[in-house]
Tab-separated table of C-alpha atoms in Angstrom:
chain	number	residue	atom	x	y	z
A	1	MET	CA	-14.966	2.764	-17.862
A	2	LYS	CA	-14.368	6.371	-18.668
A	3	ASN	CA	-11.400	7.774	-20.649
A	4	GLN	CA	-10.532	9.891	-17.676
A	5	TYR	CA	-11.644	10.404	-13.912
A	6	ARG	CA	-11.470	13.449	-11.840
A	7	VAL	CA	-9.653	12.904	-8.653
A	8	GLY	CA	-9.344	14.684	-5.129
A	9	ILE	CA	-6.279	14.053	-2.895
A	10	ILE	CA	-7.082	14.358	0.791
A	11	GLY	CA	-4.023	14.952	3.046
A	12	ALA	CA	-2.117	16.494	-0.049
A	13	THR	CA	0.282	18.402	1.933
A	14	GLY	CA	1.673	15.223	3.935
A	15	MET	CA	4.489	12.782	2.823
A	16	VAL	CA	2.093	10.237	1.275
A	17	GLY	CA	-0.078	13.063	-0.252
A	18	GLN	CA	2.943	14.536	-1.933
A	19	ARG	CA	3.629	11.239	-3.324
A	20	PHE	CA	0.032	11.038	-4.687
A	21	VAL	CA	0.654	14.556	-6.206
A	22	THR	CA	3.813	13.280	-8.045
A	23	LEU	CA	2.385	9.933	-9.296
A	24	LEU	CA	-0.632	11.643	-10.709
A	25	ASP	CA	1.259	13.904	-12.826
A	26	ASN	CA	0.323	13.033	-16.374
A	27	HIS	CA	-1.528	9.824	-15.308
A	28	PRO	CA	-3.452	8.457	-18.336
A	29	TRP	CA	-6.591	7.791	-16.511
A	30	PHE	CA	-6.716	9.985	-13.319
A	31	LYS	CA	-6.723	13.968	-13.548
A	32	PRO	CA	-6.401	15.552	-10.048
A	33	VAL	CA	-8.883	18.375	-9.770
A	34	ALA	CA	-8.894	19.021	-5.956
A	35	LEU	CA	-5.960	18.997	-3.272
A	36	LEU	CA	-7.456	18.958	0.314
A	37	ALA	CA	-5.816	19.373	3.504
A	38	SER	CA	-6.436	20.782	7.161
A	39	GLY	CA	-7.866	24.102	7.618
A	40	ARG	CA	-4.499	25.419	8.278
A	41	SER	CA	-3.487	25.016	4.744
A	42	ALA	CA	-6.919	25.766	3.137
A	43	GLY	CA	-7.006	28.716	0.956
A	44	LYS	CA	-3.373	28.785	0.132
A	45	LYS	CA	-1.858	27.825	-3.162
A	46	TYR	CA	-0.393	24.395	-2.822
A	47	PRO	CA	3.329	25.363	-2.858
A	48	GLU	CA	2.708	27.827	-0.224
A	49	ALA	CA	0.719	25.092	1.853
A	50	VAL	CA	3.509	22.596	1.483
A	51	GLY	CA	6.212	25.076	2.090
A	52	ALA	CA	9.635	23.535	3.266
A	53	LYS	CA	7.799	20.357	3.918
A	54	TRP	CA	8.130	19.374	0.253
A	55	ALA	CA	10.155	15.966	0.612
A	56	MET	CA	9.990	14.489	-2.929
A	57	ARG	CA	13.135	14.327	-5.014
A	58	SER	CA	11.310	16.037	-7.999
A	59	PRO	CA	9.793	19.433	-7.932
A	60	ILE	CA	6.082	20.189	-7.373
A	61	PRO	CA	4.274	19.233	-10.487
A	62	ALA	CA	3.166	22.029	-12.665
A	63	TYR	CA	-0.522	21.142	-12.482
A	64	ALA	CA	-0.452	21.198	-8.554
A	65	ALA	CA	1.664	24.451	-8.396
A	66	ASP	CA	-1.323	26.615	-9.340
A	67	MET	CA	-3.985	24.772	-7.324
A	68	THR	CA	-5.639	26.298	-4.097
A	69	VAL	CA	-5.912	23.740	-1.184
A	70	LEU	CA	-9.329	23.100	-0.114
A	71	ASP	CA	-10.545	22.311	3.442
A	72	ALA	CA	-10.772	18.343	3.746
A	73	GLU	CA	-13.578	18.637	6.342
A	74	LYS	CA	-15.605	21.850	5.439
A	75	ASP	CA	-15.456	21.233	1.611
A	76	ALA	CA	-16.293	17.559	1.687
A	77	GLU	CA	-19.840	17.709	0.480
A	78	SER	CA	-19.144	20.455	-2.058
A	79	LEU	CA	-17.001	17.922	-3.939
A	80	THR	CA	-20.154	15.652	-4.922
A	81	GLY	CA	-20.463	15.454	-8.484
A	82	LYS	CA	-17.061	17.448	-9.005
A	83	VAL	CA	-14.841	14.403	-8.522
A	84	ASP	CA	-15.339	10.591	-9.355
A	85	PHE	CA	-13.394	9.515	-6.325
A	86	VAL	CA	-10.809	10.582	-3.792
A	87	PHE	CA	-7.538	9.320	-2.374
A	88	CYS	CA	-7.137	9.787	1.322
A	89	ALA	CA	-4.024	9.964	3.399
A	90	VAL	CA	-4.542	12.105	6.472
A	91	ASN	CA	-2.767	12.291	9.765
A	92	MET	CA	-5.620	12.322	12.216
A	93	LYS	CA	-6.936	10.189	15.120
A	94	LYS	CA	-8.388	6.958	13.943
A	95	ASP	CA	-12.014	7.674	14.875
A	96	GLU	CA	-11.717	11.003	13.193
A	97	ILE	CA	-10.402	9.305	9.980
A	98	LYS	CA	-13.201	6.869	10.104
A	99	ALA	CA	-15.873	9.420	10.329
A	100	LEU	CA	-14.239	11.579	7.664
A	101	GLU	CA	-13.860	8.723	5.093
A	102	GLU	CA	-17.471	7.686	5.619
A	103	ARG	CA	-18.603	11.168	5.254
A	104	TYR	CA	-17.094	11.251	1.664
A	105	ALA	CA	-18.653	7.795	1.068
A	106	LYS	CA	-22.051	9.045	2.103
A	107	ALA	CA	-21.605	12.075	-0.065
A	108	GLU	CA	-21.386	9.492	-2.900
A	109	ILE	CA	-17.674	9.942	-3.228
A	110	PRO	CA	-15.681	6.624	-3.317
A	111	VAL	CA	-12.564	6.689	-1.133
A	112	VAL	CA	-9.492	4.821	-1.787
A	113	SER	CA	-7.595	5.123	1.499
A	114	ASN	CA	-4.064	4.842	2.502
A	115	ASN	CA	-5.121	5.120	6.240
A	116	SER	CA	-5.503	2.291	8.711
A	117	ALA	CA	-8.797	3.347	10.213
A	118	HIS	CA	-11.003	1.129	8.204
A	119	ARG	CA	-8.601	-1.780	7.562
A	120	ALA	CA	-10.390	-3.936	10.243
A	121	THR	CA	-13.835	-3.021	9.069
A	122	ALA	CA	-15.443	-6.368	7.867
A	123	ASP	CA	-17.020	-4.872	4.731
A	124	VAL	CA	-14.154	-2.628	3.904
A	125	PRO	CA	-11.821	-4.551	1.264
A	126	MET	CA	-8.248	-4.192	2.091
A	127	ILE	CA	-6.390	-4.915	-1.194
A	128	ILE	CA	-3.147	-5.786	-2.622
A	129	PRO	CA	-4.265	-5.794	-6.225
A	130	GLU	CA	-2.030	-8.761	-7.290
A	131	ILE	CA	-3.221	-10.899	-4.360
A	132	ASN	CA	-6.963	-10.378	-3.478
A	133	PRO	CA	-8.847	-8.488	-6.150
A	134	GLU	CA	-11.910	-10.793	-5.285
A	135	HIS	CA	-12.493	-8.905	-2.030
A	136	LEU	CA	-13.949	-5.975	-4.280
A	137	GLU	CA	-17.024	-8.077	-4.249
A	138	VAL	CA	-17.844	-6.944	-0.645
A	139	ILE	CA	-18.572	-3.448	-1.777
A	140	PRO	CA	-22.327	-3.790	-2.635
A	141	ALA	CA	-22.714	-4.954	0.922
A	142	GLN	CA	-20.789	-1.990	2.380
A	143	ARG	CA	-22.921	0.250	0.050
A	144	LYS	CA	-26.093	-1.189	1.424
A	145	ARG	CA	-24.886	-0.585	5.047
A	146	LEU	CA	-23.833	3.070	4.115
A	147	GLY	CA	-27.171	3.625	2.273
A	148	THR	CA	-25.220	4.827	-0.809
A	149	ARG	CA	-25.265	4.215	-4.599
A	150	ARG	CA	-21.813	5.076	-5.542
A	151	GLY	CA	-19.948	5.904	-2.321
A	152	PHE	CA	-17.708	3.109	-0.667
A	153	ILE	CA	-14.392	2.846	0.868
A	154	ALA	CA	-11.559	0.567	-0.161
A	155	VAL	CA	-8.177	0.481	1.471
A	156	LYS	CA	-4.571	-0.684	0.909
A	157	SER	CA	-2.797	-2.610	3.690
A	158	ASN	CA	-0.041	-1.561	5.823
A	159	CYS	CA	2.999	-0.421	3.798
A	160	SER	CA	5.454	-2.970	5.619
A	161	LEU	CA	3.284	-5.846	4.402
A	162	GLN	CA	4.297	-5.339	0.919
A	163	SER	CA	7.820	-6.403	1.724
A	164	TYR	CA	6.754	-10.058	2.589
A	165	VAL	CA	3.107	-10.839	1.972
A	166	PRO	CA	3.499	-10.872	-1.909
A	167	LEU	CA	6.400	-13.128	-1.305
A	168	LEU	CA	4.604	-15.505	0.901
A	169	HIS	CA	1.408	-15.695	-1.157
A	170	PRO	CA	2.700	-17.576	-4.124
A	171	LEU	CA	4.020	-20.117	-1.611
A	172	LEU	CA	0.620	-20.870	0.036
A	173	LYS	CA	0.197	-23.828	-2.239
A	174	PHE	CA	2.983	-25.502	-0.541
A	175	GLY	CA	1.062	-25.261	2.790
A	176	VAL	CA	2.855	-22.384	4.732
A	177	LYS	CA	2.475	-23.139	8.237
A	178	GLN	CA	4.157	-20.184	9.930
A	179	ALA	CA	6.256	-17.278	9.220
A	180	ALA	CA	8.546	-15.167	11.394
A	181	VAL	CA	9.300	-11.432	10.004
A	182	CYS	CA	11.581	-8.856	11.032
A	183	THR	CA	10.999	-5.496	9.234
A	184	TYR	CA	13.585	-2.685	8.943
A	185	GLN	CA	11.447	0.331	8.092
A	186	ALA	CA	12.502	3.619	6.497
A	187	ILE	CA	11.800	6.992	8.085
A	188	SER	CA	9.680	8.125	5.281
A	189	GLY	CA	7.091	5.628	6.665
A	190	ALA	CA	6.875	7.920	9.638
A	191	GLY	CA	6.548	11.030	7.300
A	192	LYS	CA	10.094	12.047	8.226
A	193	THR	CA	13.281	13.115	6.467
A	194	PHE	CA	16.713	12.937	8.075
A	195	GLU	CA	16.309	16.686	8.588
A	196	THR	CA	13.036	16.300	10.676
A	197	MET	CA	14.063	13.039	12.269
A	198	PRO	CA	17.758	13.573	13.653
A	199	GLU	CA	17.525	11.070	16.285
A	200	ILE	CA	17.720	8.284	13.660
A	201	VAL	CA	20.955	9.163	12.346
A	202	ASP	CA	23.516	6.377	13.524
A	203	ASN	CA	20.734	4.686	15.155
A	204	ILE	CA	17.967	2.205	15.252
A	205	ILE	CA	14.558	2.376	16.938
A	206	PRO	CA	13.368	-1.034	17.981
A	207	TYR	CA	9.660	0.161	18.231
A	208	ILE	CA	7.004	1.459	15.879
A	209	GLY	CA	3.579	1.869	17.544
A	210	GLY	CA	1.013	-0.578	16.417
A	211	GLU	CA	3.128	-1.922	13.590
A	212	GLU	CA	3.795	-5.263	15.019
A	213	GLU	CA	-0.067	-6.051	15.495
A	214	LYS	CA	-0.750	-4.711	11.920
A	215	SER	CA	2.017	-7.016	10.540
A	216	GLU	CA	0.568	-10.044	12.339
A	217	THR	CA	-3.125	-9.535	11.600
A	218	GLU	CA	-3.656	-7.753	8.289
A	219	PRO	CA	-2.291	-10.684	6.245
A	220	LEU	CA	-5.008	-12.847	7.641
A	221	LYS	CA	-7.634	-10.411	6.382
A	222	ILE	CA	-5.758	-10.207	2.854
A	223	TRP	CA	-5.989	-14.085	2.771
A	224	GLY	CA	-9.546	-14.272	4.125
A	225	LYS	CA	-12.700	-14.968	1.920
A	226	VAL	CA	-15.871	-12.792	1.343
A	227	GLU	CA	-18.675	-14.440	3.162
A	228	ASN	CA	-22.297	-13.129	3.647
A	229	GLY	CA	-21.297	-9.507	2.812
A	230	LYS	CA	-18.216	-9.638	5.011
A	231	ILE	CA	-14.541	-10.511	4.796
A	232	ALA	CA	-13.957	-13.462	7.144
A	233	ASN	CA	-10.182	-13.487	8.053
A	234	ALA	CA	-8.124	-16.493	7.455
A	235	VAL	CA	-6.961	-18.585	10.465
A	236	SER	CA	-3.496	-19.390	9.125
A	237	PRO	CA	-0.508	-19.089	8.386
A	238	VAL	CA	0.687	-17.806	11.632
A	239	VAL	CA	2.780	-14.643	11.320
A	240	THR	CA	4.863	-13.103	14.055
A	241	ALA	CA	6.664	-9.922	13.539
A	242	GLN	CA	9.194	-7.389	14.916
A	243	CYS	CA	9.362	-3.950	13.338
A	244	LEU	CA	12.330	-1.530	13.646
A	245	ARG	CA	12.730	2.112	12.323
A	246	VAL	CA	16.182	2.249	10.551
A	247	PRO	CA	18.247	5.149	9.073
A	248	VAL	CA	17.036	4.668	5.433
A	249	SER	CA	15.251	7.358	3.392
A	250	ASP	CA	12.786	5.115	1.441
A	251	GLY	CA	12.258	1.307	1.425
A	252	HIS	CA	11.170	-1.323	3.701
A	253	THR	CA	13.323	-4.591	4.140
A	254	ALA	CA	12.030	-7.811	5.617
A	255	ALA	CA	13.967	-10.857	6.931
A	256	VAL	CA	11.413	-13.720	6.366
A	257	PHE	CA	11.717	-17.176	7.814
A	258	VAL	CA	8.926	-19.781	6.798
A	259	SER	CA	7.934	-23.413	7.413
A	260	PHE	CA	5.856	-25.516	5.330
A	261	GLU	CA	3.375	-28.272	5.609
A	262	LYS	CA	5.220	-29.930	2.741
A	263	LYS	CA	8.721	-28.341	2.052
A	264	PRO	CA	9.133	-27.324	-1.467
A	265	SER	CA	12.385	-27.378	-3.306
A	266	LYS	CA	14.424	-24.105	-3.681
A	267	GLU	CA	13.770	-24.384	-7.403
A	268	GLU	CA	10.102	-24.742	-6.919
A	269	ILE	CA	10.129	-21.518	-4.801
A	270	LEU	CA	11.953	-19.705	-7.282
A	271	ARG	CA	9.634	-20.665	-10.116
A	272	ALA	CA	6.562	-19.757	-8.081
A	273	TRP	CA	7.945	-16.281	-7.604
A	274	LYS	CA	8.931	-15.836	-11.198
A	275	GLU	CA	5.740	-17.087	-12.699
A	276	TYR	CA	3.374	-15.219	-10.281
A	277	ALA	CA	1.117	-12.544	-11.752
A	278	GLY	CA	-2.206	-10.952	-10.737
A	279	GLU	CA	-5.006	-9.286	-12.332
A	280	PRO	CA	-3.010	-5.906	-12.641
A	281	GLN	CA	-0.638	-7.565	-15.041
A	282	ALA	CA	-3.536	-9.428	-16.971
A	283	LEU	CA	-5.249	-6.149	-17.219
A	284	SER	CA	-2.035	-4.183	-18.211
A	285	LEU	CA	-3.021	-1.476	-15.617
A	286	PRO	CA	-1.020	1.627	-15.992
A	287	SER	CA	0.948	1.310	-12.746
A	288	ALA	CA	1.359	-2.378	-12.679
A	289	PRO	CA	4.745	-3.612	-12.769
A	290	LYS	CA	5.312	-6.105	-15.734
A	291	GLN	CA	7.170	-8.528	-13.387
A	292	PHE	CA	5.684	-8.290	-9.932
A	293	LEU	CA	8.416	-10.139	-8.122
A	294	HIS	CA	12.118	-9.735	-8.777
A	295	TYR	CA	14.475	-12.292	-7.597
A	296	ARG	CA	17.959	-10.863	-7.134
A	297	GLU	CA	20.701	-13.695	-7.503
A	298	GLU	CA	23.609	-11.381	-5.864
A	299	ASP	CA	24.489	-12.191	-2.168
A	300	ASP	CA	24.178	-8.490	-1.152
A	301	ARG	CA	20.727	-7.822	-2.825
A	302	PRO	CA	18.067	-6.539	-2.456
A	303	GLN	CA	19.236	-3.113	-1.129
A	304	PRO	CA	17.114	0.044	-0.566
A	305	LYS	CA	19.540	2.258	-2.645
A	306	LEU	CA	19.628	-0.160	-5.439
A	307	ASP	CA	16.307	-1.736	-5.545
A	308	ARG	CA	13.797	0.829	-4.514
A	309	ASN	CA	13.021	2.125	-7.765
A	310	ALA	CA	12.510	-1.343	-9.507
A	311	GLU	CA	9.688	-0.814	-12.027
A	312	ASN	CA	9.104	2.687	-11.055
A	313	GLY	CA	8.901	1.535	-7.283
A	314	MET	CA	6.016	-0.770	-7.934
A	315	ALA	CA	7.920	-4.052	-8.084
A	316	VAL	CA	8.861	-6.340	-4.916
A	317	SER	CA	12.338	-7.459	-4.659
A	318	VAL	CA	13.687	-10.698	-3.102
A	319	GLY	CA	16.893	-12.351	-2.635
A	320	ARG	CA	19.149	-14.704	-0.353
A	321	LEU	CA	16.709	-17.678	-0.359
A	322	ARG	CA	18.350	-20.245	1.563
A	323	GLU	CA	17.657	-23.340	3.839
A	324	ASP	CA	17.235	-22.416	7.616
A	325	ARG	CA	18.176	-24.646	10.780
A	326	LEU	CA	14.751	-23.878	12.579
A	327	PHE	CA	12.491	-23.023	9.831
A	328	ASP	CA	12.460	-24.562	6.376
A	329	TYR	CA	13.750	-21.531	4.422
A	330	LYS	CA	14.536	-17.949	4.958
A	331	PHE	CA	14.776	-14.816	2.695
A	332	ILE	CA	14.972	-11.145	2.313
A	333	GLY	CA	12.034	-9.117	1.027
A	334	PHE	CA	12.020	-5.488	-0.079
A	335	SER	CA	9.653	-2.839	-1.365
A	336	HIS	CA	9.250	0.970	-1.813
A	337	ASN	CA	7.255	2.013	1.110
A	338	THR	CA	5.860	5.274	-0.108
A	339	VAL	CA	5.301	3.978	-3.778
A	340	ARG	CA	4.413	0.287	-3.802
A	341	GLY	CA	3.656	0.417	0.026
A	342	ALA	CA	1.569	3.631	-0.147
A	343	ALA	CA	0.417	6.047	-2.734
A	344	GLY	CA	1.554	3.744	-5.650
A	345	GLY	CA	-0.360	0.695	-4.118
A	346	ALA	CA	-3.459	3.028	-3.764
A	347	VAL	CA	-3.178	4.259	-7.258
A	348	LEU	CA	-2.873	0.581	-8.600
A	349	LEU	CA	-5.950	-0.214	-6.405
A	350	ALA	CA	-7.744	2.754	-8.057
A	351	GLU	CA	-6.896	1.525	-11.465
A	352	LEU	CA	-8.258	-1.900	-10.663
A	353	LEU	CA	-11.473	-0.221	-9.310
A	354	ALA	CA	-11.884	1.937	-12.482
A	355	ALA	CA	-11.184	-1.245	-14.853
A	356	LYS	CA	-13.791	-3.109	-13.004
A	357	GLY	CA	-16.295	-0.238	-13.219
A	358	TYR	CA	-16.647	0.583	-9.508
A	359	PHE	CA	-16.379	4.400	-10.151
A	360	ASP	CA	-18.962	4.461	-13.056
C-alpha cells in the first residue's frame, strides 16, 4: 500500500459529509484533495457552501476552509488520476445515486459509499470491517461487470445495524434462531439538529421510512457468503425490527431480544463479546477501536450522552444482559450513528481496502 492516498468527499456539505471532513483532518493515510457537492455549492469556498448548516461540535478544519467545492456530477471524470478513491454521502434519489456511483467507478475511481443505493446489489460488498471482510473478494467480479481495472463500489451497512449486528455476530456460534430489535435513533441520522427538527422536541416519531426493511434484510447480506462472483444472502437468523426517531442528537440505541438453538450461559455471552475482535484490530488500522465491544456493568448504561464517544465513537457498547420470559436473553446495544454508523465506519472500511491493496 501507499504511504498516503488522495481522497475526494462527495456530498461534503451534508451531515455525514461534514463528519467525513472532520474525521479526515490529519488522517495518517488519507489526504482530502477534493470536496464535491451539488451544483448549488460548486464554485464556493467550503465554509460559504456549508454556511449555517455546519453541525459538527468542532470548527471546520483548516484544510477544508480554503478548499473550493466542485460539482459532484459535472466534475466527476476530471478527478480521474487526481484522487485514489472517493467517499460518497449524497442526498439524492436512489436511482440517481446508483448512476453517480457507477459513473465514478467506471472513471476508474473506487467509491466507498455511505449510501443505501447499492447495498442490495449482489456484487457490491456491504461491509462491517470486523464482521465480513471476506466479502471484499467479490470486487474482481464487480470490476468485470463494470469493465474497470481500478474502479469499484463498496458500501457500509445501515447506521442502525451497528447498534445490534456486531453484538449478535459473536453469538452466532451458539445458534441464534431469531432476534427482535427495537431501535431508538438519533435525529442526526436524518441529517437534522434540534434547530432544524423542532417537531422532535418532547416527542417520539414511530416511523422512519424504509428503516425497518433495511434493519431486517441487511444483516442477512452481511452474514451471507461469496458464491460465483455474487454475495448469497444468509437465510437465518430471522430478524424483526421496529425503528423510532427519538430526541437524541447523536447515537442509536437498540433493545435486542434473542433466542438460540442451544442457549448459552450469561458468562459465555459476556466472554464472547469481550474476546471478539476482527481484522481491523489484527491489522491495527488507524480508526479501529482497540476493544470493539464494550460491556457496561451499570444498570443504566449504555447511554448516548455517556457512551457515544467510546473509543472516538468507533466502539459498540452493550449492557443490561439478562434472561427473558419469551426469548432466551435481552440486552441494550448502542453505537454512534454518524461515526461508527456512517462516516467513521466508511473510513474504517477504506482503511481495510487500502491495507489489502484494493486502491493500488
